């Protein structure tokens, strides 16, 4: 449903809030670290001597506010007697600079005394403690429908948070939490005190919506105030529907889900923006089509030794792999199923034309030195990732199973530019089962039992790869 993005332009009457005395202007002009985001509120407090800054002329906005600092700030805001004196707390002596405000706050029931009689003046004030203190200090009694996800919806803490949220002193966090155990910074606490003192600083929790609009930007920042100098509390995706509560210049205060804050209204439109036209993403095939290439064949026997021909070993094992994978529901493309000669490029073409998504070539190794033995698997980095990455993974899965199944030595996973694995566009691996020139290896390669083991291992390595790939 589309609603018209129409709202009343309200004129904010703010000038009267900032009448200041010359003396206090000088006082805060000398504090150099007032944060831009909260300048209005903190200057308002400086004008009233609610905050004074440190002796080194800083405000320390990002420092944690201590419990004695927080109570002093509230005491000054309420015009309490801050004269240093005896207190009701064991750990706040009469000589403490904050003793007067702490005692007056206690007498006025802003504070309770724990059973150990301590106030813990140097501890950091938490957001939960702040909620109690601010609720009592500004006598906030109205309760609303407030959803805070990390505070149980009953009990004194919830009551206090509900009251300060309902009064517009806080919205909680954009993610819908309040984080009552978190410490507070001096600027944050000052903000709550300023909002307690002056309703014009309060946030717009209970404003009536004045319109709706859609985000017309790839990502639109939501900020704590109506300019880019305010901090970002979240971002909205293109086409997000937002509810508008009020306008301030070119900014509007909005909500979208649990996110509330200011956005630049130049990025809002009154009808749903049409998304940029895109080619539909190719749907990745869930079908598994594996090409198995038995090396050599026909006039090319491959390596020959110990009464064996490589082409025969490769084919026998390739046919076993085919059967195992077909039984598991895979579609298997064979580059050859008999003693046929194929050029290397033909092997790649067969796989690609039959829409294979993965390619495994099976070979048997040979060496002039008959002591060379073991199993190794190759992949090629000739093409860009992710093909090369997938190829390495495929080779690794097969190698890990194969040398163990054959009981051969592990010569590892290696990179090489063999034609069939380099020229195929598919993730591919080339297996060297073992050395036909080595006595032990060739005995195994001649045995039906070991051929079954090799085929099972290669098939399971391929299954490992597909399981990893999805
Ligand atoms: Zn070969």
PDB file of N, CA, C and O in Angstrom, residues 394-447:
ATOM      1  N   UNK A 394      39.437 -30.275  -4.567  1.00  0.00           N
ATOM      2  CA  UNK A 394      39.103 -31.564  -5.174  1.00  0.00           C
ATOM      3  C   UNK A 394      40.308 -32.506  -5.108  1.00  0.00           C
ATOM      4  O   UNK A 394      40.195 -33.673  -4.686  1.00  0.00           O
ATOM      5  N   UNK A 395      41.465 -32.008  -5.500  1.00  0.00           N
ATOM      6  CA  UNK A 395      42.685 -32.818  -5.485  1.00  0.00           C
ATOM      7  C   UNK A 395      43.008 -33.280  -4.070  1.00  0.00           C
ATOM      8  O   UNK A 395      43.401 -34.430  -3.839  1.00  0.00           O
ATOM      9  N   UNK A 396      42.806 -32.397  -3.121  1.00  0.00           N
ATOM     10  CA  UNK A 396      43.136 -32.716  -1.738  1.00  0.00           C
ATOM     11  C   UNK A 396      42.217 -33.799  -1.168  1.00  0.00           C
ATOM     12  O   UNK A 396      42.662 -34.736  -0.515  1.00  0.00           O
ATOM     13  N   UNK A 397      40.906 -33.643  -1.463  1.00  0.00           N
ATOM     14  CA  UNK A 397      39.958 -34.660  -0.971  1.00  0.00           C
ATOM     15  C   UNK A 397      40.300 -36.042  -1.536  1.00  0.00           C
ATOM     16  O   UNK A 397      40.261 -37.038  -0.824  1.00  0.00           O
ATOM     17  N   UNK A 398      40.626 -36.081  -2.825  1.00  0.00           N
ATOM     18  CA  UNK A 398      40.929 -37.381  -3.451  1.00  0.00           C
ATOM     19  C   UNK A 398      42.241 -37.945  -2.892  1.00  0.00           C
ATOM     20  O   UNK A 398      42.319 -39.111  -2.499  1.00  0.00           O
ATOM     21  N   UNK A 399      43.262 -37.108  -2.848  1.00  0.00           N
ATOM     22  CA  UNK A 399      44.566 -37.561  -2.367  1.00  0.00           C
ATOM     23  C   UNK A 399      44.474 -38.123  -0.950  1.00  0.00           C
ATOM     24  O   UNK A 399      45.035 -39.170  -0.641  1.00  0.00           O
ATOM     25  N   UNK A 400      43.734 -37.408  -0.082  1.00  0.00           N
ATOM     26  CA  UNK A 400      43.638 -37.820   1.318  1.00  0.00           C
ATOM     27  C   UNK A 400      43.053 -39.220   1.466  1.00  0.00           C
ATOM     28  O   UNK A 400      43.419 -39.958   2.375  1.00  0.00           O
ATOM     29  N   UNK A 401      42.142 -39.556   0.572  1.00  0.00           N
ATOM     30  CA  UNK A 401      41.544 -40.894   0.667  1.00  0.00           C
ATOM     31  C   UNK A 401      42.384 -41.941  -0.059  1.00  0.00           C
ATOM     32  O   UNK A 401      42.483 -43.086   0.389  1.00  0.00           O
ATOM     33  N   UNK A 402      42.983 -41.530  -1.180  1.00  0.00           N
ATOM     34  CA  UNK A 402      43.590 -42.508  -2.080  1.00  0.00           C
ATOM     35  C   UNK A 402      44.858 -43.153  -1.512  1.00  0.00           C
ATOM     36  O   UNK A 402      45.001 -44.379  -1.518  1.00  0.00           O
ATOM     37  N   UNK A 403      45.790 -42.356  -1.007  1.00  0.00           N
ATOM     38  CA  UNK A 403      47.038 -42.966  -0.535  1.00  0.00           C
ATOM     39  C   UNK A 403      46.783 -43.845   0.693  1.00  0.00           C
ATOM     40  O   UNK A 403      47.451 -44.849   0.906  1.00  0.00           O
ATOM     41  N   UNK A 404      45.774 -43.468   1.471  1.00  0.00           N
ATOM     42  CA  UNK A 404      45.440 -44.291   2.648  1.00  0.00           C
ATOM     43  C   UNK A 404      44.826 -45.620   2.210  1.00  0.00           C
ATOM     44  O   UNK A 404      45.149 -46.684   2.756  1.00  0.00           O
ATOM     45  N   UNK A 405      43.931 -45.544   1.211  1.00  0.00           N
ATOM     46  CA  UNK A 405      43.258 -46.772   0.755  1.00  0.00           C
ATOM     47  C   UNK A 405      44.261 -47.736   0.127  1.00  0.00           C
ATOM     48  O   UNK A 405      44.151 -48.955   0.282  1.00  0.00           O
ATOM     49  N   UNK A 406      45.231 -47.174  -0.600  1.00  0.00           N
ATOM     50  CA  UNK A 406      46.208 -48.022  -1.297  1.00  0.00           C
ATOM     51  C   UNK A 406      47.383 -48.408  -0.403  1.00  0.00           C
ATOM     52  O   UNK A 406      48.135 -49.315  -0.738  1.00  0.00           O
ATOM     53  N   UNK A 407      47.533 -47.722   0.703  1.00  0.00           N
ATOM     54  CA  UNK A 407      48.691 -47.973   1.565  1.00  0.00           C
ATOM     55  C   UNK A 407      49.997 -47.581   0.897  1.00  0.00           C
ATOM     56  O   UNK A 407      51.053 -48.140   1.184  1.00  0.00           O
ATOM     57  N   UNK A 408      49.913 -46.613  -0.007  1.00  0.00           N
ATOM     58  CA  UNK A 408      51.109 -46.124  -0.689  1.00  0.00           C
ATOM     59  C   UNK A 408      51.642 -44.904   0.048  1.00  0.00           C
ATOM     60  O   UNK A 408      50.956 -44.340   0.916  1.00  0.00           O
ATOM     61  N   UNK A 409      52.859 -44.481  -0.316  1.00  0.00           N
ATOM     62  CA  UNK A 409      53.371 -43.287   0.350  1.00  0.00           C
ATOM     63  C   UNK A 409      52.667 -42.047  -0.204  1.00  0.00           C
ATOM     64  O   UNK A 409      52.278 -42.004  -1.375  1.00  0.00           O
ATOM     65  N   UNK A 410      52.493 -41.070   0.663  1.00  0.00           N
ATOM     66  CA  UNK A 410      51.751 -39.856   0.316  1.00  0.00           C
ATOM     67  C   UNK A 410      52.711 -38.837  -0.286  1.00  0.00           C
ATOM     68  O   UNK A 410      53.463 -38.192   0.430  1.00  0.00           O
ATOM     69  N   UNK A 411      52.669 -38.696  -1.593  1.00  0.00           N
ATOM     70  CA  UNK A 411      53.535 -37.719  -2.265  1.00  0.00           C
ATOM     71  C   UNK A 411      52.878 -36.337  -2.334  1.00  0.00           C
ATOM     72  O   UNK A 411      53.478 -35.386  -2.835  1.00  0.00           O
ATOM     73  N   UNK A 412      51.622 -36.289  -1.885  1.00  0.00           N
ATOM     74  CA  UNK A 412      50.995 -34.985  -1.697  1.00  0.00           C
ATOM     75  C   UNK A 412      50.202 -34.463  -2.869  1.00  0.00           C
ATOM     76  O   UNK A 412      50.083 -35.094  -3.915  1.00  0.00           O
ATOM     77  N   UNK A 413      49.661 -33.262  -2.650  1.00  0.00           N
ATOM     78  CA  UNK A 413      48.878 -32.546  -3.658  1.00  0.00           C
ATOM     79  C   UNK A 413      49.808 -31.524  -4.301  1.00  0.00           C
ATOM     80  O   UNK A 413      50.478 -30.767  -3.602  1.00  0.00           O
ATOM     81  N   UNK A 414      49.874 -31.532  -5.625  1.00  0.00           N
ATOM     82  CA  UNK A 414      50.842 -30.688  -6.312  1.00  0.00           C
ATOM     83  C   UNK A 414      50.178 -29.886  -7.415  1.00  0.00           C
ATOM     84  O   UNK A 414      49.149 -30.291  -7.953  1.00  0.00           O
ATOM     85  N   UNK A 415      50.833 -28.794  -7.732  1.00  0.00           N
ATOM     86  CA  UNK A 415      50.324 -27.938  -8.792  1.00  0.00           C
ATOM     87  C   UNK A 415      51.119 -28.233 -10.059  1.00  0.00           C
ATOM     88  O   UNK A 415      52.355 -28.329 -10.016  1.00  0.00           O
ATOM     89  N   UNK A 416      50.419 -28.400 -11.193  1.00  0.00           N
ATOM     90  CA  UNK A 416      51.121 -28.603 -12.471  1.00  0.00           C
ATOM     91  C   UNK A 416      50.176 -28.266 -13.611  1.00  0.00           C
ATOM     92  O   UNK A 416      48.962 -28.363 -13.473  1.00  0.00           O
ATOM     93  N   UNK A 417      50.756 -27.887 -14.733  1.00  0.00           N
ATOM     94  CA  UNK A 417      49.931 -27.450 -15.858  1.00  0.00           C
ATOM     95  C   UNK A 417      49.640 -28.541 -16.870  1.00  0.00           C
ATOM     96  O   UNK A 417      49.731 -28.306 -18.066  1.00  0.00           O
ATOM     97  N   UNK A 418      49.283 -29.754 -16.422  1.00  0.00           N
ATOM     98  CA  UNK A 418      48.900 -30.798 -17.369  1.00  0.00           C
ATOM     99  C   UNK A 418      47.712 -30.322 -18.202  1.00  0.00           C
ATOM    100  O   UNK A 418      46.799 -29.682 -17.676  1.00  0.00           O
ATOM    101  N   UNK A 419      47.726 -30.696 -19.485  1.00  0.00           N
ATOM    102  CA  UNK A 419      46.711 -30.176 -20.400  1.00  0.00           C
ATOM    103  C   UNK A 419      45.285 -30.375 -19.887  1.00  0.00           C
ATOM    104  O   UNK A 419      44.492 -29.436 -19.848  1.00  0.00           O
ATOM    105  N   UNK A 420      44.952 -31.603 -19.504  1.00  0.00           N
ATOM    106  CA  UNK A 420      43.542 -31.870 -19.177  1.00  0.00           C
ATOM    107  C   UNK A 420      43.052 -31.107 -17.956  1.00  0.00           C
ATOM    108  O   UNK A 420      41.854 -30.845 -17.825  1.00  0.00           O
ATOM    109  N   UNK A 421      43.962 -30.771 -17.053  1.00  0.00           N
ATOM    110  CA  UNK A 421      43.489 -30.007 -15.892  1.00  0.00           C
ATOM    111  C   UNK A 421      43.731 -28.508 -16.065  1.00  0.00           C
ATOM    112  O   UNK A 421      43.121 -27.699 -15.382  1.00  0.00           O
ATOM    113  N   UNK A 422      44.620 -28.169 -17.017  1.00  0.00           N
ATOM    114  CA  UNK A 422      44.914 -26.755 -17.231  1.00  0.00           C
ATOM    115  C   UNK A 422      43.919 -26.137 -18.199  1.00  0.00           C
ATOM    116  O   UNK A 422      43.473 -25.006 -18.022  1.00  0.00           O
ATOM    117  N   UNK A 423      43.535 -26.903 -19.232  1.00  0.00           N
ATOM    118  CA  UNK A 423      42.709 -26.332 -20.290  1.00  0.00           C
ATOM    119  C   UNK A 423      41.206 -26.464 -20.029  1.00  0.00           C
ATOM    120  O   UNK A 423      40.416 -25.811 -20.684  1.00  0.00           O
ATOM    121  N   UNK A 424      40.828 -27.340 -19.120  1.00  0.00           N
ATOM    122  CA  UNK A 424      39.397 -27.431 -18.853  1.00  0.00           C
ATOM    123  C   UNK A 424      38.951 -26.213 -18.047  1.00  0.00           C
ATOM    124  O   UNK A 424      39.660 -25.767 -17.144  1.00  0.00           O
ATOM    125  N   UNK A 425      37.772 -25.696 -18.358  1.00  0.00           N
ATOM    126  CA  UNK A 425      37.257 -24.590 -17.542  1.00  0.00           C
ATOM    127  C   UNK A 425      36.673 -25.082 -16.218  1.00  0.00           C
ATOM    128  O   UNK A 425      36.240 -24.274 -15.396  1.00  0.00           O
ATOM    129  N   UNK A 426      36.666 -26.381 -16.027  1.00  0.00           N
ATOM    130  CA  UNK A 426      36.024 -26.948 -14.835  1.00  0.00           C
ATOM    131  C   UNK A 426      37.035 -27.134 -13.712  1.00  0.00           C
ATOM    132  O   UNK A 426      38.212 -27.341 -13.967  1.00  0.00           O
ATOM    133  N   UNK A 427      36.569 -27.120 -12.469  1.00  0.00           N
ATOM    134  CA  UNK A 427      37.441 -27.558 -11.379  1.00  0.00           C
ATOM    135  C   UNK A 427      37.914 -28.978 -11.713  1.00  0.00           C
ATOM    136  O   UNK A 427      37.102 -29.823 -12.094  1.00  0.00           O
ATOM    137  N   UNK A 428      39.208 -29.203 -11.614  1.00  0.00           N
ATOM    138  CA  UNK A 428      39.718 -30.483 -12.108  1.00  0.00           C
ATOM    139  C   UNK A 428      40.934 -30.945 -11.321  1.00  0.00           C
ATOM    140  O   UNK A 428      41.669 -30.141 -10.747  1.00  0.00           O
ATOM    141  N   UNK A 429      41.122 -32.258 -11.328  1.00  0.00           N
ATOM    142  CA  UNK A 429      42.268 -32.855 -10.650  1.00  0.00           C
ATOM    143  C   UNK A 429      42.781 -34.015 -11.482  1.00  0.00           C
ATOM    144  O   UNK A 429      42.023 -34.622 -12.239  1.00  0.00           O
ATOM    145  N   UNK A 430      44.068 -34.290 -11.372  1.00  0.00           N
ATOM    146  CA  UNK A 430      44.679 -35.420 -12.079  1.00  0.00           C
ATOM    147  C   UNK A 430      45.364 -36.308 -11.050  1.00  0.00           C
ATOM    148  O   UNK A 430      46.245 -35.866 -10.318  1.00  0.00           O
ATOM    149  N   UNK A 431      44.896 -37.556 -11.018  1.00  0.00           N
ATOM    150  CA  UNK A 431      45.388 -38.513 -10.039  1.00  0.00           C
ATOM    151  C   UNK A 431      46.512 -39.335 -10.645  1.00  0.00           C
ATOM    152  O   UNK A 431      46.390 -39.831 -11.761  1.00  0.00           O
ATOM    153  N   UNK A 432      47.610 -39.490  -9.908  1.00  0.00           N
ATOM    154  CA  UNK A 432      48.643 -40.476 -10.248  1.00  0.00           C
ATOM    155  C   UNK A 432      48.557 -41.555  -9.177  1.00  0.00           C
ATOM    156  O   UNK A 432      48.994 -41.368  -8.041  1.00  0.00           O
ATOM    157  N   UNK A 433      47.951 -42.670  -9.564  1.00  0.00           N
ATOM    158  CA  UNK A 433      47.600 -43.708  -8.589  1.00  0.00           C
ATOM    159  C   UNK A 433      48.819 -44.223  -7.827  1.00  0.00           C
ATOM    160  O   UNK A 433      48.772 -44.404  -6.593  1.00  0.00           O
ATOM    161  N   UNK A 434      49.871 -44.521  -8.588  1.00  0.00           N
ATOM    162  CA  UNK A 434      51.091 -45.069  -8.005  1.00  0.00           C
ATOM    163  C   UNK A 434      52.072 -45.265  -9.147  1.00  0.00           C
ATOM    164  O   UNK A 434      51.776 -44.911 -10.292  1.00  0.00           O
ATOM    165  N   UNK A 435      53.243 -45.832  -8.839  1.00  0.00           N
ATOM    166  CA  UNK A 435      54.286 -45.976  -9.856  1.00  0.00           C
ATOM    167  C   UNK A 435      54.264 -47.381 -10.458  1.00  0.00           C
ATOM    168  O   UNK A 435      54.523 -48.368  -9.753  1.00  0.00           O
ATOM    169  N   UNK A 436      53.986 -47.416 -11.759  1.00  0.00           N
ATOM    170  CA  UNK A 436      53.970 -48.689 -12.482  1.00  0.00           C
ATOM    171  C   UNK A 436      55.372 -49.285 -12.519  1.00  0.00           C
ATOM    172  O   UNK A 436      55.547 -50.498 -12.673  1.00  0.00           O
ATOM    173  N   UNK A 437      56.374 -48.435 -12.344  1.00  0.00           N
ATOM    174  CA  UNK A 437      57.780 -48.851 -12.384  1.00  0.00           C
ATOM    175  C   UNK A 437      58.280 -49.347 -11.025  1.00  0.00           C
ATOM    176  O   UNK A 437      59.429 -49.769 -10.904  1.00  0.00           O
ATOM    177  N   UNK A 438      57.442 -49.234 -10.001  1.00  0.00           N
ATOM    178  CA  UNK A 438      57.864 -49.667  -8.658  1.00  0.00           C
ATOM    179  C   UNK A 438      57.232 -51.031  -8.344  1.00  0.00           C
ATOM    180  O   UNK A 438      56.049 -51.247  -8.622  1.00  0.00           O
ATOM    181  N   UNK A 439      58.006 -51.916  -7.762  1.00  0.00           N
ATOM    182  CA  UNK A 439      57.542 -53.294  -7.531  1.00  0.00           C
ATOM    183  C   UNK A 439      56.281 -53.331  -6.667  1.00  0.00           C
ATOM    184  O   UNK A 439      55.262 -53.904  -7.045  1.00  0.00           O
ATOM    185  N   UNK A 440      56.338 -52.669  -5.497  1.00  0.00           N
ATOM    186  CA  UNK A 440      55.179 -52.704  -4.588  1.00  0.00           C
ATOM    187  C   UNK A 440      53.961 -52.036  -5.197  1.00  0.00           C
ATOM    188  O   UNK A 440      52.850 -52.570  -5.142  1.00  0.00           O
ATOM    189  N   UNK A 441      54.160 -50.849  -5.742  1.00  0.00           N
ATOM    190  CA  UNK A 441      53.026 -50.112  -6.313  1.00  0.00           C
ATOM    191  C   UNK A 441      52.385 -50.904  -7.456  1.00  0.00           C
ATOM    192  O   UNK A 441      51.158 -51.008  -7.529  1.00  0.00           O
ATOM    193  N   UNK A 442      53.229 -51.462  -8.329  1.00  0.00           N
ATOM    194  CA  UNK A 442      52.664 -52.140  -9.503  1.00  0.00           C
ATOM    195  C   UNK A 442      51.917 -53.416  -9.123  1.00  0.00           C
ATOM    196  O   UNK A 442      50.926 -53.783  -9.744  1.00  0.00           O
ATOM    197  N   UNK A 443      52.398 -54.080  -8.067  1.00  0.00           N
ATOM    198  CA  UNK A 443      51.674 -55.273  -7.581  1.00  0.00           C
ATOM    199  C   UNK A 443      50.256 -54.890  -7.170  1.00  0.00           C
ATOM    200  O   UNK A 443      49.279 -55.571  -7.489  1.00  0.00           O
ATOM    201  N   UNK A 444      50.156 -53.786  -6.479  1.00  0.00           N
ATOM    202  CA  UNK A 444      48.821 -53.322  -6.058  1.00  0.00           C
ATOM    203  C   UNK A 444      47.975 -52.914  -7.263  1.00  0.00           C
ATOM    204  O   UNK A 444      46.783 -53.228  -7.342  1.00  0.00           O
ATOM    205  N   UNK A 445      48.619 -52.224  -8.211  1.00  0.00           N
ATOM    206  CA  UNK A 445      47.855 -51.722  -9.361  1.00  0.00           C
ATOM    207  C   UNK A 445      47.353 -52.867 -10.245  1.00  0.00           C
ATOM    208  O   UNK A 445      46.391 -52.703 -10.989  1.00  0.00           O
ATOM    209  N   UNK A 446      47.999 -54.007 -10.135  1.00  0.00           N
ATOM    210  CA  UNK A 446      47.571 -55.187 -10.909  1.00  0.00           C
ATOM    211  C   UNK A 446      46.441 -55.932 -10.210  1.00  0.00           C
ATOM    212  O   UNK A 446      45.744 -56.730 -10.828  1.00  0.00           O
ATOM    213  N   UNK A 447      46.255 -55.657  -8.917  1.00  0.00           N
ATOM    214  CA  UNK A 447      45.316 -56.461  -8.116  1.00  0.00           C
ATOM    215  C   UNK A 447      43.901 -55.889  -8.178  1.00  0.00           C
ATOM    216  O   UNK A 447      43.678 -54.683  -8.057  1.00  0.00           O
TER     217      UNK A 447
END
